[in-house]
mmCIF file of C-alpha atoms in Angstrom:
data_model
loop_
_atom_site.group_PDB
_atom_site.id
_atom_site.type_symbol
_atom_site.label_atom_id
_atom_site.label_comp_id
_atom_site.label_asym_id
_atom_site.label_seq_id
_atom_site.Cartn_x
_atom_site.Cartn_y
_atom_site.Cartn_z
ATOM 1 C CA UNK A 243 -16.916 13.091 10.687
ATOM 2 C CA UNK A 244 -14.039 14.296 8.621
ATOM 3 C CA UNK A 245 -10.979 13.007 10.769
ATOM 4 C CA UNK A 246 -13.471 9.438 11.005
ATOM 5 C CA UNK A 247 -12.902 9.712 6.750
ATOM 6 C CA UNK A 248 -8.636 10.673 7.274
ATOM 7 C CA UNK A 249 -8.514 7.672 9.484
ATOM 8 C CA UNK A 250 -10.163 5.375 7.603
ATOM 9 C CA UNK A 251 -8.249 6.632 5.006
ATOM 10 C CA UNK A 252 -4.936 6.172 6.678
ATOM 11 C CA UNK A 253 -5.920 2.883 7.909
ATOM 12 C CA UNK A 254 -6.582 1.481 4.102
ATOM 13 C CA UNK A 255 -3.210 2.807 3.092
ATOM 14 C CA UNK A 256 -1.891 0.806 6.095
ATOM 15 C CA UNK A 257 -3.242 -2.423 4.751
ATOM 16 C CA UNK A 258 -2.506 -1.943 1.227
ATOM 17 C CA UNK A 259 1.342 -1.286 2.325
ATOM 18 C CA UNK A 260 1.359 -4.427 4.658
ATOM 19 C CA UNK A 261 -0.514 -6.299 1.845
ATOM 20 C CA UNK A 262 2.001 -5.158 -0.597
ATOM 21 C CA UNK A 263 4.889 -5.969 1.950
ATOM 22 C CA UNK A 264 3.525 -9.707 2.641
ATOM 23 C CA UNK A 265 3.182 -9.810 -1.348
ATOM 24 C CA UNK A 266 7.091 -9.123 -2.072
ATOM 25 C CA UNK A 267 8.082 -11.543 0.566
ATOM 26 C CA UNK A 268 6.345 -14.563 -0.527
ATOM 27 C CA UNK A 269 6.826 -13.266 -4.262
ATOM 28 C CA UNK A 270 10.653 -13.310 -3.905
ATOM 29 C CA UNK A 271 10.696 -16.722 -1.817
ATOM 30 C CA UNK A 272 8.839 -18.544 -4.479
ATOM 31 C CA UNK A 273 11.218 -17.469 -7.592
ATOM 32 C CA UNK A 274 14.312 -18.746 -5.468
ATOM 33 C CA UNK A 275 12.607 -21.619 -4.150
ATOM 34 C CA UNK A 276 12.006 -22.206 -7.939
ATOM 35 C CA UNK A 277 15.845 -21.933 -8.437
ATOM 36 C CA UNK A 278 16.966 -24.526 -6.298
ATOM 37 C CA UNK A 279 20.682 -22.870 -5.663
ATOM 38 C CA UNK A 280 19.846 -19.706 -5.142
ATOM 39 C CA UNK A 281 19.138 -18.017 -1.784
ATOM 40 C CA UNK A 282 19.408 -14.877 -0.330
ATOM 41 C CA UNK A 283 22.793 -15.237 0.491
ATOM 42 C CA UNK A 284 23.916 -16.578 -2.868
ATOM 43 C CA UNK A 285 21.934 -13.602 -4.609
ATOM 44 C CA UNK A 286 24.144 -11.033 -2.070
ATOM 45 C CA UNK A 287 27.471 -12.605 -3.104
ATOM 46 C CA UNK A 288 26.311 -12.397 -6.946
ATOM 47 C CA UNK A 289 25.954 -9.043 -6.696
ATOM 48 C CA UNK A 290 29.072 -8.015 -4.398
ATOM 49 C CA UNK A 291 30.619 -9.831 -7.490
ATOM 50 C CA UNK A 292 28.768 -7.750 -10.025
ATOM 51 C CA UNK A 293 30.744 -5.166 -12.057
ATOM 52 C CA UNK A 294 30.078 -1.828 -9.665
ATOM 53 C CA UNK A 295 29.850 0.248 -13.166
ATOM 54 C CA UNK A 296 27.001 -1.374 -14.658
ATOM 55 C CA UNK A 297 25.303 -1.898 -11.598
ATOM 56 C CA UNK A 298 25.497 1.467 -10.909
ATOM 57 C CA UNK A 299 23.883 2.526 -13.766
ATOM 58 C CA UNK A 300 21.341 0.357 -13.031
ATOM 59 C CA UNK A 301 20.381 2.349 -10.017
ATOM 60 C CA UNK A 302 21.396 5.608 -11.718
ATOM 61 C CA UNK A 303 18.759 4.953 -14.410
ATOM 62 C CA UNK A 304 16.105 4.203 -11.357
ATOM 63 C CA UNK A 305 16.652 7.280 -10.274
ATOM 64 C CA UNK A 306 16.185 9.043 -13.552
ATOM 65 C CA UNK A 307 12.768 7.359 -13.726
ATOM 66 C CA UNK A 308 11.616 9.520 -10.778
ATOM 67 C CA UNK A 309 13.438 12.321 -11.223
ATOM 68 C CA UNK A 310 11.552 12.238 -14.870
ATOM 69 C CA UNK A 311 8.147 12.244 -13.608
ATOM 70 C CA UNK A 312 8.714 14.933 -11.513
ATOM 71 C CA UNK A 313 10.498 17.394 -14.153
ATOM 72 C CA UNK A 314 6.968 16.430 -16.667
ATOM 73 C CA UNK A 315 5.149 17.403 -13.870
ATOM 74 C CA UNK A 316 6.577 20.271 -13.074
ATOM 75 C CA UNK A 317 6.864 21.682 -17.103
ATOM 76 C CA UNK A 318 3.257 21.045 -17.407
ATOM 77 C CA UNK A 319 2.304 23.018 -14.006
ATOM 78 C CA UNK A 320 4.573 25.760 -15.398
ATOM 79 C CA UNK A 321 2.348 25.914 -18.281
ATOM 80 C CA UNK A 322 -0.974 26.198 -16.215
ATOM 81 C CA UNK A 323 0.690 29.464 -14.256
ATOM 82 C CA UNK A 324 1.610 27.478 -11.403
ATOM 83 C CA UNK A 325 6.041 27.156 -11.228
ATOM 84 C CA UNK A 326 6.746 24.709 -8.763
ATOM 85 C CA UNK A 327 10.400 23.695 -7.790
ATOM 86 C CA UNK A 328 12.493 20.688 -7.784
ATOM 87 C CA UNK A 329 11.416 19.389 -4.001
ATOM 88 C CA UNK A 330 7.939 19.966 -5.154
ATOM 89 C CA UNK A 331 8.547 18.046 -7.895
ATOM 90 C CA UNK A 332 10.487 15.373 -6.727
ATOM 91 C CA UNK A 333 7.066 14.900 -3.713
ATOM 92 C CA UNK A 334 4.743 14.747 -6.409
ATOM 93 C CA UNK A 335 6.589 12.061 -8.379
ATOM 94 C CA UNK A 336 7.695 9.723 -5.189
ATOM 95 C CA UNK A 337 4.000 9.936 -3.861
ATOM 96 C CA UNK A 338 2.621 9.010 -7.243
ATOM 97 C CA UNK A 339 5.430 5.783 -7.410
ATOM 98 C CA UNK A 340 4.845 4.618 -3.986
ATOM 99 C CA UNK A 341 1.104 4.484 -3.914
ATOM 100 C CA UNK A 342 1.226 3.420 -7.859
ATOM 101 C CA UNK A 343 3.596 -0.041 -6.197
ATOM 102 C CA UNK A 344 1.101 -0.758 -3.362
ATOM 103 C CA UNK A 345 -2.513 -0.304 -4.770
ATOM 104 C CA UNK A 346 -4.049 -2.614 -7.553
ATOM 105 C CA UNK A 347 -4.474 0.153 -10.080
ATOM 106 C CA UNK A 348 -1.504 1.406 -11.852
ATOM 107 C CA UNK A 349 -2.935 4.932 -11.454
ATOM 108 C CA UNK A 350 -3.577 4.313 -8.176
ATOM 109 C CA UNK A 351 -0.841 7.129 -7.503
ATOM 110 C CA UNK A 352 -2.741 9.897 -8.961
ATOM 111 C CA UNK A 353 -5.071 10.804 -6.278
ATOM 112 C CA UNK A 354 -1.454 10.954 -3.691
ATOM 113 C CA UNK A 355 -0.077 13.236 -6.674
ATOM 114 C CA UNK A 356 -3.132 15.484 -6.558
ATOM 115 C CA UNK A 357 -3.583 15.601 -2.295
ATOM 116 C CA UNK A 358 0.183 17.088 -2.480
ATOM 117 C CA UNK A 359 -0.720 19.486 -5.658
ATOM 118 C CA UNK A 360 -3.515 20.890 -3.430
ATOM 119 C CA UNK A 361 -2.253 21.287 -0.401
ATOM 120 C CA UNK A 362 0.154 23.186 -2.426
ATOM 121 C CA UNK A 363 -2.292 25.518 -3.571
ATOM 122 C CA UNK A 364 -2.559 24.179 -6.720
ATOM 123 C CA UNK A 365 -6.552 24.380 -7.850
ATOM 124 C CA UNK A 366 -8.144 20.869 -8.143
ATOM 125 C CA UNK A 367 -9.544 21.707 -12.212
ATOM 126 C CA UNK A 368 -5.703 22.383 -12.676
ATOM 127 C CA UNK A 369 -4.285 19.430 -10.567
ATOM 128 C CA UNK A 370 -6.852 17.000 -12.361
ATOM 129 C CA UNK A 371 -5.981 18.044 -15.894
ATOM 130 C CA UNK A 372 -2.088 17.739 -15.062
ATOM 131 C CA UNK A 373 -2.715 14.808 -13.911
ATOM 132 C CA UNK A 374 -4.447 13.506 -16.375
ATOM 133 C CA UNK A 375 -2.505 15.010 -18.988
ATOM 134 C CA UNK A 376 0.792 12.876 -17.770
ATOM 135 C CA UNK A 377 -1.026 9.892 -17.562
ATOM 136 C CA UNK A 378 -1.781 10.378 -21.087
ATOM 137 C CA UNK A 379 1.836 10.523 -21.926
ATOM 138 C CA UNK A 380 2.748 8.193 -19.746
ATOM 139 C CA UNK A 381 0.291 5.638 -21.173
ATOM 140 C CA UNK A 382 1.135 6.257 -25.184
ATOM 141 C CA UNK A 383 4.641 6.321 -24.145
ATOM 142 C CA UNK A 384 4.489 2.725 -23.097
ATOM 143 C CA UNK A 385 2.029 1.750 -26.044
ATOM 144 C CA UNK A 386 4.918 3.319 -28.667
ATOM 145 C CA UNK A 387 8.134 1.905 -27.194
ATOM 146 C CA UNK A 388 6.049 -1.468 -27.554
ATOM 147 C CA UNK A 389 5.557 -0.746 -31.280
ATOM 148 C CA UNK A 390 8.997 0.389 -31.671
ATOM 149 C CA UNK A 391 10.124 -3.024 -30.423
ATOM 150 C CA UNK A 392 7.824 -4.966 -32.563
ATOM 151 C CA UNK A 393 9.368 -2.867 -35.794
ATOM 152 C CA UNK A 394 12.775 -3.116 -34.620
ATOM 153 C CA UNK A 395 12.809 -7.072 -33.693
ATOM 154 C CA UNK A 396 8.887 -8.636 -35.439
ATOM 155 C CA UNK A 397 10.498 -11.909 -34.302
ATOM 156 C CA UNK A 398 10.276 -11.012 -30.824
ATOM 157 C CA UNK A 399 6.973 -11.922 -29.995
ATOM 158 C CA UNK A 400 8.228 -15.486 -30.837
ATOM 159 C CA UNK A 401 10.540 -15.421 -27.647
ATOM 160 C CA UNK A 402 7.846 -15.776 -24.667
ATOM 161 C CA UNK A 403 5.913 -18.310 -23.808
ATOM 162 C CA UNK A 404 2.009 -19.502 -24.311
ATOM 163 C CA UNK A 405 0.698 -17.554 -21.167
ATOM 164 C CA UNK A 406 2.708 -14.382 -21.369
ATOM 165 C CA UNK A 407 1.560 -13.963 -25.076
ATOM 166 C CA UNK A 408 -2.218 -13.497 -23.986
ATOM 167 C CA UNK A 409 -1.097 -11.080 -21.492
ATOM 168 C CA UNK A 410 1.230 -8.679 -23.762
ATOM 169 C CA UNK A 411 -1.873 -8.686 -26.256
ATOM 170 C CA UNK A 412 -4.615 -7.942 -23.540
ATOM 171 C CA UNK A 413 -2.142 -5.321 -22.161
ATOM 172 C CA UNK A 414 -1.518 -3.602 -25.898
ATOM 173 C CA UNK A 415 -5.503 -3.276 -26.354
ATOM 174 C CA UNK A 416 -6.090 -1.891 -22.470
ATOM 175 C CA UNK A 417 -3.033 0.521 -22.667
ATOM 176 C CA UNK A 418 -4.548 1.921 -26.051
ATOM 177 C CA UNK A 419 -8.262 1.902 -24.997
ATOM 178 C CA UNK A 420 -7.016 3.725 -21.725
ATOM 179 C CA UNK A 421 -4.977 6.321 -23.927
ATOM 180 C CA UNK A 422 -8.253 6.853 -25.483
ATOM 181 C CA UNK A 423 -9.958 7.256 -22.899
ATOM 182 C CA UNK A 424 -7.811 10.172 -21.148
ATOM 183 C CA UNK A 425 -7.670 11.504 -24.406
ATOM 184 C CA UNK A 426 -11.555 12.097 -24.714
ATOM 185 C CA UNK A 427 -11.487 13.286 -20.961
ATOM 186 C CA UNK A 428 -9.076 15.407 -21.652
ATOM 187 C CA UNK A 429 -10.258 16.763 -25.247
ATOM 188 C CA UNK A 430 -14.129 16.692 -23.937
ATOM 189 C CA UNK A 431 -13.844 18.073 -19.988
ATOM 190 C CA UNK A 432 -16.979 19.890 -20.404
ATOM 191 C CA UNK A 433 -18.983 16.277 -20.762
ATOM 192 C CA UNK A 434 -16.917 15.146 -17.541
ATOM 193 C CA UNK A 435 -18.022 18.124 -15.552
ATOM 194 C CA UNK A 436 -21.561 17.270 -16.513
ATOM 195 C CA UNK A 437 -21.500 14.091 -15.477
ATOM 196 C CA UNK A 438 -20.047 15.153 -12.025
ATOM 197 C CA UNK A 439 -22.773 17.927 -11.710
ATOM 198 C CA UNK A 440 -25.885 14.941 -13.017
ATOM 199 C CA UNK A 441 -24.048 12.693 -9.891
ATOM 200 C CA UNK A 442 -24.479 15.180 -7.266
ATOM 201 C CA UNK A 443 -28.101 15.748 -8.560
ATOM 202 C CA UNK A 444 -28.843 12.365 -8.272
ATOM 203 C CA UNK A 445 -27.100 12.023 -4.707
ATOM 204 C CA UNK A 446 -29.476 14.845 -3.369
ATOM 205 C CA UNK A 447 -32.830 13.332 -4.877
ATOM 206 C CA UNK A 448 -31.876 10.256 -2.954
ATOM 207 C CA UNK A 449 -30.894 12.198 0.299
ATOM 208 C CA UNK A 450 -27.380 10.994 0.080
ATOM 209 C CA UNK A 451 -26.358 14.902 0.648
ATOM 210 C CA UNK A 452 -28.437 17.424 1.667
ATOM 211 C CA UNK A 453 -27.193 21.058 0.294
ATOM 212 C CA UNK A 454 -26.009 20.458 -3.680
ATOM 213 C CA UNK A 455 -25.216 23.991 -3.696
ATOM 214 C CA UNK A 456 -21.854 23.924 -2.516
ATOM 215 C CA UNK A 457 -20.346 20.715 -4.200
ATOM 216 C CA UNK A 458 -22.337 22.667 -7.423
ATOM 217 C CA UNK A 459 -20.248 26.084 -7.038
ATOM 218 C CA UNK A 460 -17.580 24.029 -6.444
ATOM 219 C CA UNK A 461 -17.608 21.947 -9.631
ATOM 220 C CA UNK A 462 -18.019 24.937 -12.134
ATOM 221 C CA UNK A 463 -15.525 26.935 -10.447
ATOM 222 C CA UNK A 464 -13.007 23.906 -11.469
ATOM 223 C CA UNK A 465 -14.285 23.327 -14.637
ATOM 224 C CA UNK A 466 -13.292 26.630 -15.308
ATOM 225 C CA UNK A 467 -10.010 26.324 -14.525
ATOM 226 C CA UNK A 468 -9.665 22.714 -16.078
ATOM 227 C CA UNK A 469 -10.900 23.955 -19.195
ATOM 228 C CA UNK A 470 -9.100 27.052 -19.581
ATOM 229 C CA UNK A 471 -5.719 24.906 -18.983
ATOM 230 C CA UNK A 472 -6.785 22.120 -21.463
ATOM 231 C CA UNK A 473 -7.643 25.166 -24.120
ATOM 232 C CA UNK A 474 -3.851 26.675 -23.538
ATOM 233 C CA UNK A 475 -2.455 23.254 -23.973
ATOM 234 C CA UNK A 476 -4.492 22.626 -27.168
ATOM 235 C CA UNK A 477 -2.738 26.033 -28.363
ATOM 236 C CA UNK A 478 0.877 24.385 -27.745
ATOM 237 C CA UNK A 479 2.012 21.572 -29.118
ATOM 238 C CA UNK A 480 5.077 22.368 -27.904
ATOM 239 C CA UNK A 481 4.350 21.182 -24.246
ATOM 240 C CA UNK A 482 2.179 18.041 -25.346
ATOM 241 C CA UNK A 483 5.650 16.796 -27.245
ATOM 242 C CA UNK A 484 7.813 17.915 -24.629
ATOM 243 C CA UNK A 485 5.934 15.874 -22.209
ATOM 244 C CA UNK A 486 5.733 12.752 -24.169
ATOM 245 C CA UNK A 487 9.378 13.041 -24.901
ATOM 246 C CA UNK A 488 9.863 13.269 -21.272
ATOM 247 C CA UNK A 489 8.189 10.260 -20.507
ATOM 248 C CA UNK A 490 9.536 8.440 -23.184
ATOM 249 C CA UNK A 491 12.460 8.773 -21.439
ATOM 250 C CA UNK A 492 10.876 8.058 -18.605
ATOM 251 C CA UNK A 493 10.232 4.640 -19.409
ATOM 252 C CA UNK A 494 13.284 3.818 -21.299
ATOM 253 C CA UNK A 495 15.503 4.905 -18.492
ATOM 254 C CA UNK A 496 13.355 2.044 -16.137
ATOM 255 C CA UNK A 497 12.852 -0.652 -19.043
ATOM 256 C CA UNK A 498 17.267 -0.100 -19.190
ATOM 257 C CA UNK A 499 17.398 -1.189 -16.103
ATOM 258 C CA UNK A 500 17.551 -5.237 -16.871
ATOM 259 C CA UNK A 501 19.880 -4.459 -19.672
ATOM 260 C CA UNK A 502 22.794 -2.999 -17.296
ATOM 261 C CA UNK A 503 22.165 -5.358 -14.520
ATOM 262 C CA UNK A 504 22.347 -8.433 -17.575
ATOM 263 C CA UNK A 505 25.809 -6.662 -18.383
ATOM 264 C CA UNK A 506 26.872 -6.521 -14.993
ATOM 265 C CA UNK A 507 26.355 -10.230 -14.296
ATOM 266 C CA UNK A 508 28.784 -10.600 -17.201
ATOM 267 C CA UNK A 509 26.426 -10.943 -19.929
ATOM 268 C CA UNK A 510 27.060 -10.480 -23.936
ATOM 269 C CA UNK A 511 26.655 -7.160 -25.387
ATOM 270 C CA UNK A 512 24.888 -8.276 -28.823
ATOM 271 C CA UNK A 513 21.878 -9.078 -26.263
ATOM 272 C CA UNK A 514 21.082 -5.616 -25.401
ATOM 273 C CA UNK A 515 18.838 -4.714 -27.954
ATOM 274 C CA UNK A 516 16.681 -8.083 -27.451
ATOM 275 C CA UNK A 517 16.690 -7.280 -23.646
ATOM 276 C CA UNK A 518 15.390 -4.068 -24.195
ATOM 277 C CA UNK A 519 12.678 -5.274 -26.728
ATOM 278 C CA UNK A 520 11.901 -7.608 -24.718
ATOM 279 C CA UNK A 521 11.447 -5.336 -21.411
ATOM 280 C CA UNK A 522 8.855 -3.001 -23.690
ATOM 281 C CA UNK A 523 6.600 -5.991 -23.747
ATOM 282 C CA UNK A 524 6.813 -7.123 -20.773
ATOM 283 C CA UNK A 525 6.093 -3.629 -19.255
ATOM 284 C CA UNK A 526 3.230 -3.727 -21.786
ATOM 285 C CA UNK A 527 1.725 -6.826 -20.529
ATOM 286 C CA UNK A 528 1.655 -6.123 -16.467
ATOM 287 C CA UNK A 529 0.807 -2.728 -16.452
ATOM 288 C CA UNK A 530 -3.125 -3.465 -16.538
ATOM 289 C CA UNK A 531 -2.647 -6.536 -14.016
ATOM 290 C CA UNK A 532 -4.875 -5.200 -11.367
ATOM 291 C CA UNK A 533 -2.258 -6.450 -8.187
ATOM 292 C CA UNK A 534 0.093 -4.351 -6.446
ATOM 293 C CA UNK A 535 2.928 -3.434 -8.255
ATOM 294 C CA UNK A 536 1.882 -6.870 -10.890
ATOM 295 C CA UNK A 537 3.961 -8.940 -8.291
ATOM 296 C CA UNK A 538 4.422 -12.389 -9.233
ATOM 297 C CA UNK A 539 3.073 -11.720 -12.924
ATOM 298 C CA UNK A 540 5.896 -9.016 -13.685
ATOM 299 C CA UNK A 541 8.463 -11.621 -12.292
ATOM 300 C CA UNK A 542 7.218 -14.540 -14.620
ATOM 301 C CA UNK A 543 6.888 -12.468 -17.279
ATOM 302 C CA UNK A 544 10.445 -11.221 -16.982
ATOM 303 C CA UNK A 545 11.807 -14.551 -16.276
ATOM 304 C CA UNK A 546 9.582 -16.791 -19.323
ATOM 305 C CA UNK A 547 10.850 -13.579 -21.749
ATOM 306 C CA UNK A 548 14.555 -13.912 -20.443
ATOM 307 C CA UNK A 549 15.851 -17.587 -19.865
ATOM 308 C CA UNK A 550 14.741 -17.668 -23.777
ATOM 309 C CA UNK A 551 17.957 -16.404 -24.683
ATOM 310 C CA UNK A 552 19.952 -16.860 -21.318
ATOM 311 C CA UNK A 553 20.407 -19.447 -18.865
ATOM 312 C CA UNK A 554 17.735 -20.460 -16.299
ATOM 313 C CA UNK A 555 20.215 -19.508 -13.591
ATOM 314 C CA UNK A 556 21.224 -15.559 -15.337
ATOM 315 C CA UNK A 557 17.738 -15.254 -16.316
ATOM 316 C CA UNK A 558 16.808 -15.854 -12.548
ATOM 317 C CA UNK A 559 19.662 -13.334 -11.386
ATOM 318 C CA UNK A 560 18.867 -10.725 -13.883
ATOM 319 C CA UNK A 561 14.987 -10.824 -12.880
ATOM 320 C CA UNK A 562 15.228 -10.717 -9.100
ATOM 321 C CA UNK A 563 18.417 -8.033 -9.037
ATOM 322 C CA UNK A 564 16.232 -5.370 -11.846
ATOM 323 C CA UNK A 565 13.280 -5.788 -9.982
ATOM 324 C CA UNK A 566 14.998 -5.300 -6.908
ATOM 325 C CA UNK A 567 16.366 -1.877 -8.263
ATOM 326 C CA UNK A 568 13.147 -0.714 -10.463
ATOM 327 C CA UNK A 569 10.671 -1.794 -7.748
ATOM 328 C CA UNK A 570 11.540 -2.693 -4.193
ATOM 329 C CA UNK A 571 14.631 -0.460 -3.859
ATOM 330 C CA UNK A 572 12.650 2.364 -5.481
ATOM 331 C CA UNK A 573 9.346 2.074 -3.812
ATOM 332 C CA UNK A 574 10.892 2.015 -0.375
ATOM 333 C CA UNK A 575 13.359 5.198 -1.084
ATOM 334 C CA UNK A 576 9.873 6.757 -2.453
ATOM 335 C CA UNK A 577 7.799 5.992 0.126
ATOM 336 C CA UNK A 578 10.109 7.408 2.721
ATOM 337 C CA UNK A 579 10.639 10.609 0.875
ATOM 338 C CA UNK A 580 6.692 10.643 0.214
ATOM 339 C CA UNK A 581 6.276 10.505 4.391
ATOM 340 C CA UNK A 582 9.240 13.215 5.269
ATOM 341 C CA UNK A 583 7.689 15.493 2.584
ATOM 342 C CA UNK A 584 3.822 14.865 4.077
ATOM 343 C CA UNK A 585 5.226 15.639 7.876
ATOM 344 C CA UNK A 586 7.111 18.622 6.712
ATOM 345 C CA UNK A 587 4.264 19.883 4.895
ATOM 346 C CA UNK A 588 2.137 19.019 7.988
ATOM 347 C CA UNK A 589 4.350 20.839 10.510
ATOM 348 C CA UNK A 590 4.616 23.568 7.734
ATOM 349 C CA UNK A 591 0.323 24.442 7.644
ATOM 350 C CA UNK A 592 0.127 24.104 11.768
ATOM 351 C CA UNK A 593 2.742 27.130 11.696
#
């Protein structure tokens, strides 16, 4: 019954990546079908012409973004008694990317993030409040870069279009309500455990599962452990604001990204600040988009907010290039670190 539930398992992950595959393709042949002159040949010369510096960065400040995730990670297991190292780190963050690009949910990395925590020998109360912990940060870092932007340029919700404004505005309420939300979990674990524990109650009146014993034991022994993390973080600040400063940086090191590819196509440098501004509300606005990796709506988005204060052609260029380097470059280097680090684990617990 249980390797019938891994297969299934492995066979939806399958789907999702050959979904998400199929998705890129057609989502990269439509914007340079849109651009008449540009093809995949054109876009290689482009960037063979690029200047290597900037362009570098670009990919630099990519890798930053993961490296990022892992080190917030790994501070906040530190905290909870459990030191993991850099390769550890560096698993947990690439699993959480990868499965984050190919499933509809943004946090649909998480549970990846947690089977690798585990089989780690990290306990699932502590993995779970981690995890939910950096999501936390991770969301209100997005939600206050966008209200930096707003401060820093108010006119800049005047550069996009009529259909990416509804989406920026949905995506600042969701982001906030979602913030919220992992806030009360996180503040009020006790309730969460409860409702867990009424769940497997009501599973076993309806002869869904027979002994509620175990799953019982097994839910208090966690909460334990969740709550006595969440109580040590409530008693330091410190690590809350280290970990949102982390992430900050996090995001701004991704949301740079169009910036240095902009000034590697040969673009002016008075436009990096509106770039920027611009890239916090875009993030903003397809981060609740329930497709893979927001494909299609991240592009338009970037492209509507861009050829505002660029050409068509640059804005076109600077679009499919970042989200060559933030997405499709990244999620495939992820995903293959993600498989060597589940086979070496593997081979590791048959020994």
């Amino acid at each position: 019954m249980k390797n019938v539930k891994e297969n299934n398992k492995i066979e939806k992950k399958v789907l999702w990546t050959l979904f998400s595959l199929l998705l890129a393709i057609l989502t990269v042949r439509a914007i340079t079908k849109m651009n008449g002159d540009m093809s995949m040949g054109h876009l290689i010369n482009i960037i063979s012409e690029a200047h290597k510096g900037w362009m570098l960065l670009g990919v630099l400040s990519t890798i930053l973004f993961v490296l990022l995730e892992g080190l917030s990670l790994r501070i906040i297991l530190k905290s909870a008694g459990y030191p993991r190292g850099r390769k550890k780190g560096l698993i947990y963050s690439t699993s959480d990317v990868y499965f984050s690009a190919i499933t509809p949910s943004a946090t649909g990395g998480q549970p990846a993030s947690a089977f690798f925590m585990i089989r780690d020998g990290i306990p699932v109360g502590i993995t779970a409040a981690v995890l939910i912990l950096n999501l936390m940060m991770y969301t209100i870092s997005i939600v206050i870069l966008g209200i930096v932007s707003i401060i820093i340029k108010p006119e800049i919700l005047r550069g996009f279009g009529k259909y990416s404004l509804p989406l920026i505005y949905i995506g600042f309420a969701c982001l906030t309500i979602l913030a919220i939300i992992f806030i009360l979990i996180f503040v009020n674990g006790d309730r969460f455990f409860r409702r867990l524990k009424i769940m497997v109650l009501f599973l076993y009146k309806k002869r869904i599962i027979k002994k509620p014993r175990k799953p019982m034991i097994w839910l208090m022994e966690n909460e334990k452990e969740y709550s006595s993390f969440t109580d040590l973080v409530r008693g330091n600040n410190r690590i809350v604001v280290r970990v949102l400063i982390i992430n900050i940086l996090q995001r701004t090191s991704q949301i740079l990204v169009p910036v240095f590819v902009y000034f590697a196509l040969g673009g002016k440098k008075s436009h990096a600040l509106i770039i920027f501004t611009k890239q916090c509300l875009i993030t903003i606005a397809y981060n609740f988009i329930p497709i893979p990796g927001a494909m299609g709506i991240s592009d338009y988005l970037m492209f509507d907010g861009f050829s505002r204060i660029m050409k068509e052609h640059m804005a076109y260029n600077v679009e499919l290039i970042a989200r060559g380097i933030t997405f499709y470059m990244c999620v495939a280097i992820c995903g293959l670190i993600t498989l060597v680090g589940y086979i070496c684990g593997s081979k590791k617990n048959e020994n």
